[in-house]
């Protein structure tokens, strides 16, 4: 099955700095890569996603890049703010019979210091 | 705009007791899921239902059963709770299999 590794497990940055979280996946058939933000006591919420036919996607201060050859994808947050502090999860979703079966990374706890 | 609603939010069970977690979505989604989240282990899929009338095992199905009652509702049952089932449980749904997944707020379950 799919295996997703996420690094780092914790990340602390100063307000205004950039934050980068990286994930690798094992199944070359995976074709959808969402990123979720989970605030304390809440369920994960989708913040950005990318499909395997696209190399980069940007939404304001958030961007995701995908390298299919190397099987890794990254989340980039620029100009971080205290409200960006949360746990971030990457996921890889399969195709065909594995469609809908998302495999999640173990999460990154991001702390943005004012 | 409720999205995915799950109940109860908190529950304490004794070992061996049974209980059912309820989940409903109002987005007319075809696919529904149950995940568990343990510290440092991310989210693991317990069971999913690709469409009304179908259910399939996920990564960690042992000790659980599910029922897709109708298109809106997908319940998770613990027949004989064990301390290893202490976790946060999330119900989720997507329009189609492979689509964006929307999560509920979570149910905190403690088995003593």
Tab-separated table of C-alpha atoms in Angstrom:
chain	number	residue	atom	x	y	z
A	1	UNK	CA	0.000	0.000	0.000
A	2	UNK	CA	0.823	3.672	-0.034
A	3	UNK	CA	3.285	5.068	2.494
A	4	UNK	CA	3.541	8.801	3.183
A	5	UNK	CA	6.359	10.332	5.183
A	6	UNK	CA	6.131	13.922	6.409
A	7	UNK	CA	8.914	16.147	7.747
A	8	UNK	CA	9.518	17.889	10.026
A	9	UNK	CA	7.228	16.763	12.842
A	10	UNK	CA	7.526	20.169	14.517
A	11	UNK	CA	8.436	23.533	13.048
A	12	UNK	CA	8.819	26.862	14.803
A	13	UNK	CA	9.225	30.119	12.853
A	14	UNK	CA	9.128	33.836	13.558
A	15	UNK	CA	6.141	35.787	12.294
A	16	UNK	CA	6.824	36.927	8.757
A	17	UNK	CA	9.233	34.094	7.953
A	18	UNK	CA	8.453	31.279	5.522
A	19	UNK	CA	7.627	27.700	6.483
A	20	UNK	CA	8.185	24.602	4.349
A	21	UNK	CA	6.796	21.128	5.047
A	22	UNK	CA	7.817	18.183	2.902
A	23	UNK	CA	6.181	14.844	2.140
A	24	UNK	CA	7.262	11.804	0.182
A	25	UNK	CA	5.029	9.019	-1.098
A	26	UNK	CA	5.714	5.523	-2.322
A	27	UNK	CA	2.943	4.636	-4.805
A	28	UNK	CA	3.602	6.131	-8.227
A	29	UNK	CA	-0.108	5.606	-9.075
A	30	UNK	CA	-1.189	8.218	-6.514
A	31	UNK	CA	-2.513	11.221	-8.350
A	32	UNK	CA	-4.046	13.614	-5.844
A	33	UNK	CA	-2.187	15.370	-3.023
A	34	UNK	CA	-4.204	17.504	-0.577
A	35	UNK	CA	-2.918	19.451	2.399
A	36	UNK	CA	-5.021	19.877	5.537
A	37	UNK	CA	-4.795	22.296	8.454
A	38	UNK	CA	-6.061	21.129	11.824
A	39	UNK	CA	-6.632	23.598	14.622
A	40	UNK	CA	-6.884	22.449	18.210
A	41	UNK	CA	-10.104	20.568	18.876
A	42	UNK	CA	-11.251	20.740	15.257
A	43	UNK	CA	-11.351	18.459	12.271
A	44	UNK	CA	-8.803	18.816	9.441
A	45	UNK	CA	-9.706	21.363	6.775
A	46	UNK	CA	-8.425	21.358	3.215
A	47	UNK	CA	-6.189	24.352	2.507
A	48	UNK	CA	-4.729	23.496	-0.880
A	49	UNK	CA	-4.392	20.511	-3.171
A	50	UNK	CA	-2.571	19.485	-6.324
A	51	UNK	CA	-3.134	16.817	-8.923
A	52	UNK	CA	-0.396	14.873	-10.623
A	53	UNK	CA	-0.646	16.710	-13.910
A	54	UNK	CA	0.363	20.006	-12.282
A	55	UNK	CA	3.797	20.920	-10.883
A	56	UNK	CA	2.885	23.904	-8.711
A	57	UNK	CA	-0.208	25.607	-7.370
A	58	UNK	CA	-0.471	28.831	-5.426
A	59	UNK	CA	-3.216	30.427	-3.363
A	60	UNK	CA	-2.219	33.754	-1.792
A	61	UNK	CA	0.432	32.945	0.844
A	62	UNK	CA	0.214	29.182	0.373
A	63	UNK	CA	1.791	27.141	-2.407
A	64	UNK	CA	2.266	23.458	-3.090
A	65	UNK	CA	4.861	21.911	-5.385
A	66	UNK	CA	4.905	18.376	-6.743
A	67	UNK	CA	7.797	16.378	-8.140
A	68	UNK	CA	6.338	13.175	-9.599
A	69	UNK	CA	9.675	11.751	-10.604
A	70	UNK	CA	11.041	11.996	-7.087
A	71	UNK	CA	7.632	11.281	-5.543
A	72	UNK	CA	7.631	14.217	-3.194
A	73	UNK	CA	5.518	17.289	-2.646
A	74	UNK	CA	5.867	20.311	-0.397
A	75	UNK	CA	3.767	22.966	1.291
A	76	UNK	CA	5.145	26.506	1.349
A	77	UNK	CA	3.674	29.211	3.577
A	78	UNK	CA	5.087	32.698	3.127
A	79	UNK	CA	4.769	35.706	5.443
A	80	UNK	CA	3.605	33.481	8.279
A	81	UNK	CA	1.166	34.836	10.848
A	82	UNK	CA	0.286	33.596	14.367
A	83	UNK	CA	-3.037	32.262	13.060
A	84	UNK	CA	-1.089	29.887	10.807
A	85	UNK	CA	-0.120	27.970	13.966
A	86	UNK	CA	-1.745	24.538	13.668
A	87	UNK	CA	-1.050	20.934	12.716
A	88	UNK	CA	-0.639	20.394	8.984
A	89	UNK	CA	-1.185	17.046	7.269
A	90	UNK	CA	-0.256	15.977	3.787
A	91	UNK	CA	-2.017	13.095	2.063
A	92	UNK	CA	-1.649	11.007	-1.067
A	93	UNK	CA	-4.713	9.618	-2.740
A	94	UNK	CA	-4.699	6.693	-5.097
A	95	UNK	CA	-6.337	6.060	-8.424
A	96	UNK	CA	-8.471	3.208	-9.722
A	97	UNK	CA	-9.316	0.690	-6.987
A	98	UNK	CA	-7.442	2.846	-4.473
A	99	UNK	CA	-9.350	6.003	-5.344
A	100	UNK	CA	-10.688	7.642	-2.213
A	101	UNK	CA	-8.221	5.860	0.027
A	102	UNK	CA	-6.113	8.719	1.267
A	103	UNK	CA	-2.951	7.916	3.164
A	104	UNK	CA	-1.944	10.689	5.548
A	105	UNK	CA	1.402	11.805	6.818
A	106	UNK	CA	1.896	11.957	10.580
A	107	UNK	CA	1.494	15.721	10.720
A	108	UNK	CA	3.638	18.790	11.341
A	109	UNK	CA	2.970	21.064	14.290
A	110	UNK	CA	3.710	24.598	13.107
A	111	UNK	CA	4.214	27.330	15.684
A	112	UNK	CA	4.484	30.930	14.517
A	113	UNK	CA	5.990	33.167	17.181
A	114	UNK	CA	4.805	36.781	17.238
B	1	UNK	CA	-24.299	25.050	6.362
B	2	UNK	CA	-23.588	22.095	8.676
B	3	UNK	CA	-21.350	19.957	6.414
B	4	UNK	CA	-20.404	16.767	8.278
B	5	UNK	CA	-21.976	16.336	11.706
B	6	UNK	CA	-20.950	13.596	14.115
B	7	UNK	CA	-22.185	12.630	17.567
B	8	UNK	CA	-21.349	12.276	20.348
B	9	UNK	CA	-18.455	14.699	20.710
B	10	UNK	CA	-17.166	13.072	23.898
B	11	UNK	CA	-17.736	9.585	25.312
B	12	UNK	CA	-16.208	7.477	28.059
B	13	UNK	CA	-16.757	3.732	27.844
B	14	UNK	CA	-15.842	0.825	30.032
B	15	UNK	CA	-13.949	-2.076	28.490
B	16	UNK	CA	-16.407	-4.437	26.842
B	17	UNK	CA	-19.187	-1.909	26.380
B	18	UNK	CA	-20.597	-1.175	22.953
B	19	UNK	CA	-21.476	2.089	21.314
B	20	UNK	CA	-22.261	3.652	17.951
B	21	UNK	CA	-20.837	6.871	16.557
B	22	UNK	CA	-23.292	8.629	14.299
B	23	UNK	CA	-22.415	10.707	11.260
B	24	UNK	CA	-24.493	12.651	8.774
B	25	UNK	CA	-23.578	14.912	5.867
B	26	UNK	CA	-25.790	17.420	4.101
B	27	UNK	CA	-23.658	17.964	0.982
B	28	UNK	CA	-25.254	15.154	-1.065
B	29	UNK	CA	-21.887	13.384	-1.173
B	30	UNK	CA	-21.641	9.833	-2.425
B	31	UNK	CA	-18.591	8.701	-0.430
B	32	UNK	CA	-18.171	8.640	3.343
B	33	UNK	CA	-15.315	7.634	5.631
B	34	UNK	CA	-14.383	6.929	9.224
B	35	UNK	CA	-10.843	7.749	10.407
B	36	UNK	CA	-9.149	7.509	13.761
B	37	UNK	CA	-6.442	9.890	14.906
B	38	UNK	CA	-3.877	8.930	17.500
B	39	UNK	CA	-1.060	11.154	18.793
B	40	UNK	CA	1.849	11.269	16.358
B	41	UNK	CA	0.199	8.826	13.950
B	42	UNK	CA	-1.840	11.018	11.667
B	43	UNK	CA	-5.192	9.825	10.397
B	44	UNK	CA	-5.861	6.181	9.652
B	45	UNK	CA	-8.806	4.937	7.628
B	46	UNK	CA	-11.065	2.486	9.458
B	47	UNK	CA	-13.856	1.919	6.929
B	48	UNK	CA	-15.255	3.756	3.980
B	49	UNK	CA	-18.344	3.712	1.819
B	50	UNK	CA	-17.724	4.607	-1.803
B	51	UNK	CA	-21.448	4.939	-2.458
B	52	UNK	CA	-24.758	4.196	-0.808
B	53	UNK	CA	-25.097	0.464	-0.245
B	54	UNK	CA	-21.377	-0.338	-0.232
B	55	UNK	CA	-18.785	-0.476	2.534
B	56	UNK	CA	-15.132	-1.504	2.496
B	57	UNK	CA	-12.364	-1.999	5.013
B	58	UNK	CA	-9.646	0.553	5.383
B	59	UNK	CA	-6.282	0.307	7.061
B	60	UNK	CA	-7.435	-0.494	10.626
B	61	UNK	CA	-10.907	-2.159	10.552
B	62	UNK	CA	-10.504	-4.705	13.351
B	63	UNK	CA	-12.917	-4.176	16.241
B	64	UNK	CA	-15.277	-1.969	14.238
B	65	UNK	CA	-18.357	-2.310	12.085
B	66	UNK	CA	-20.086	0.257	9.909
B	67	UNK	CA	-23.495	0.851	8.394
B	68	UNK	CA	-24.298	3.135	5.481
B	69	UNK	CA	-27.868	3.763	6.522
B	70	UNK	CA	-28.676	5.955	3.525
B	71	UNK	CA	-26.841	8.483	1.385
B	72	UNK	CA	-26.588	10.972	4.277
B	73	UNK	CA	-25.677	8.726	7.198
B	74	UNK	CA	-22.711	6.478	7.981
B	75	UNK	CA	-22.360	5.014	11.471
B	76	UNK	CA	-19.414	3.353	13.204
B	77	UNK	CA	-20.014	0.699	15.851
B	78	UNK	CA	-17.686	-0.646	18.525
B	79	UNK	CA	-19.159	-3.972	19.633
B	80	UNK	CA	-16.817	-4.590	22.577
B	81	UNK	CA	-14.677	-1.558	23.340
B	82	UNK	CA	-11.017	-2.005	24.245
B	83	UNK	CA	-8.538	0.538	25.698
B	84	UNK	CA	-6.654	0.417	22.369
B	85	UNK	CA	-9.695	2.049	20.787
B	86	UNK	CA	-9.197	5.205	22.831
B	87	UNK	CA	-8.798	7.783	20.091
B	88	UNK	CA	-10.328	10.708	18.260
B	89	UNK	CA	-12.677	9.565	15.520
B	90	UNK	CA	-13.430	11.615	12.437
B	91	UNK	CA	-16.203	11.089	9.968
B	92	UNK	CA	-15.679	12.539	6.503
B	93	UNK	CA	-17.306	12.673	3.101
B	94	UNK	CA	-16.463	13.448	-0.510
B	95	UNK	CA	-18.583	14.038	-3.573
B	96	UNK	CA	-17.041	11.091	-5.329
B	97	UNK	CA	-14.364	8.565	-4.542
B	98	UNK	CA	-11.125	10.420	-5.113
B	99	UNK	CA	-12.629	13.853	-4.532
B	100	UNK	CA	-11.848	16.399	-1.869
B	101	UNK	CA	-12.555	15.033	1.606
B	102	UNK	CA	-14.471	17.119	4.150
B	103	UNK	CA	-14.140	16.228	7.814
B	104	UNK	CA	-16.451	16.480	10.793
B	105	UNK	CA	-15.375	18.020	14.078
B	106	UNK	CA	-14.346	14.750	15.709
B	107	UNK	CA	-15.516	12.466	18.512
B	108	UNK	CA	-13.243	11.958	21.521
B	109	UNK	CA	-13.599	8.400	22.823
B	110	UNK	CA	-11.936	7.094	25.968
B	111	UNK	CA	-12.138	3.414	26.917
B	112	UNK	CA	-11.224	2.656	30.533
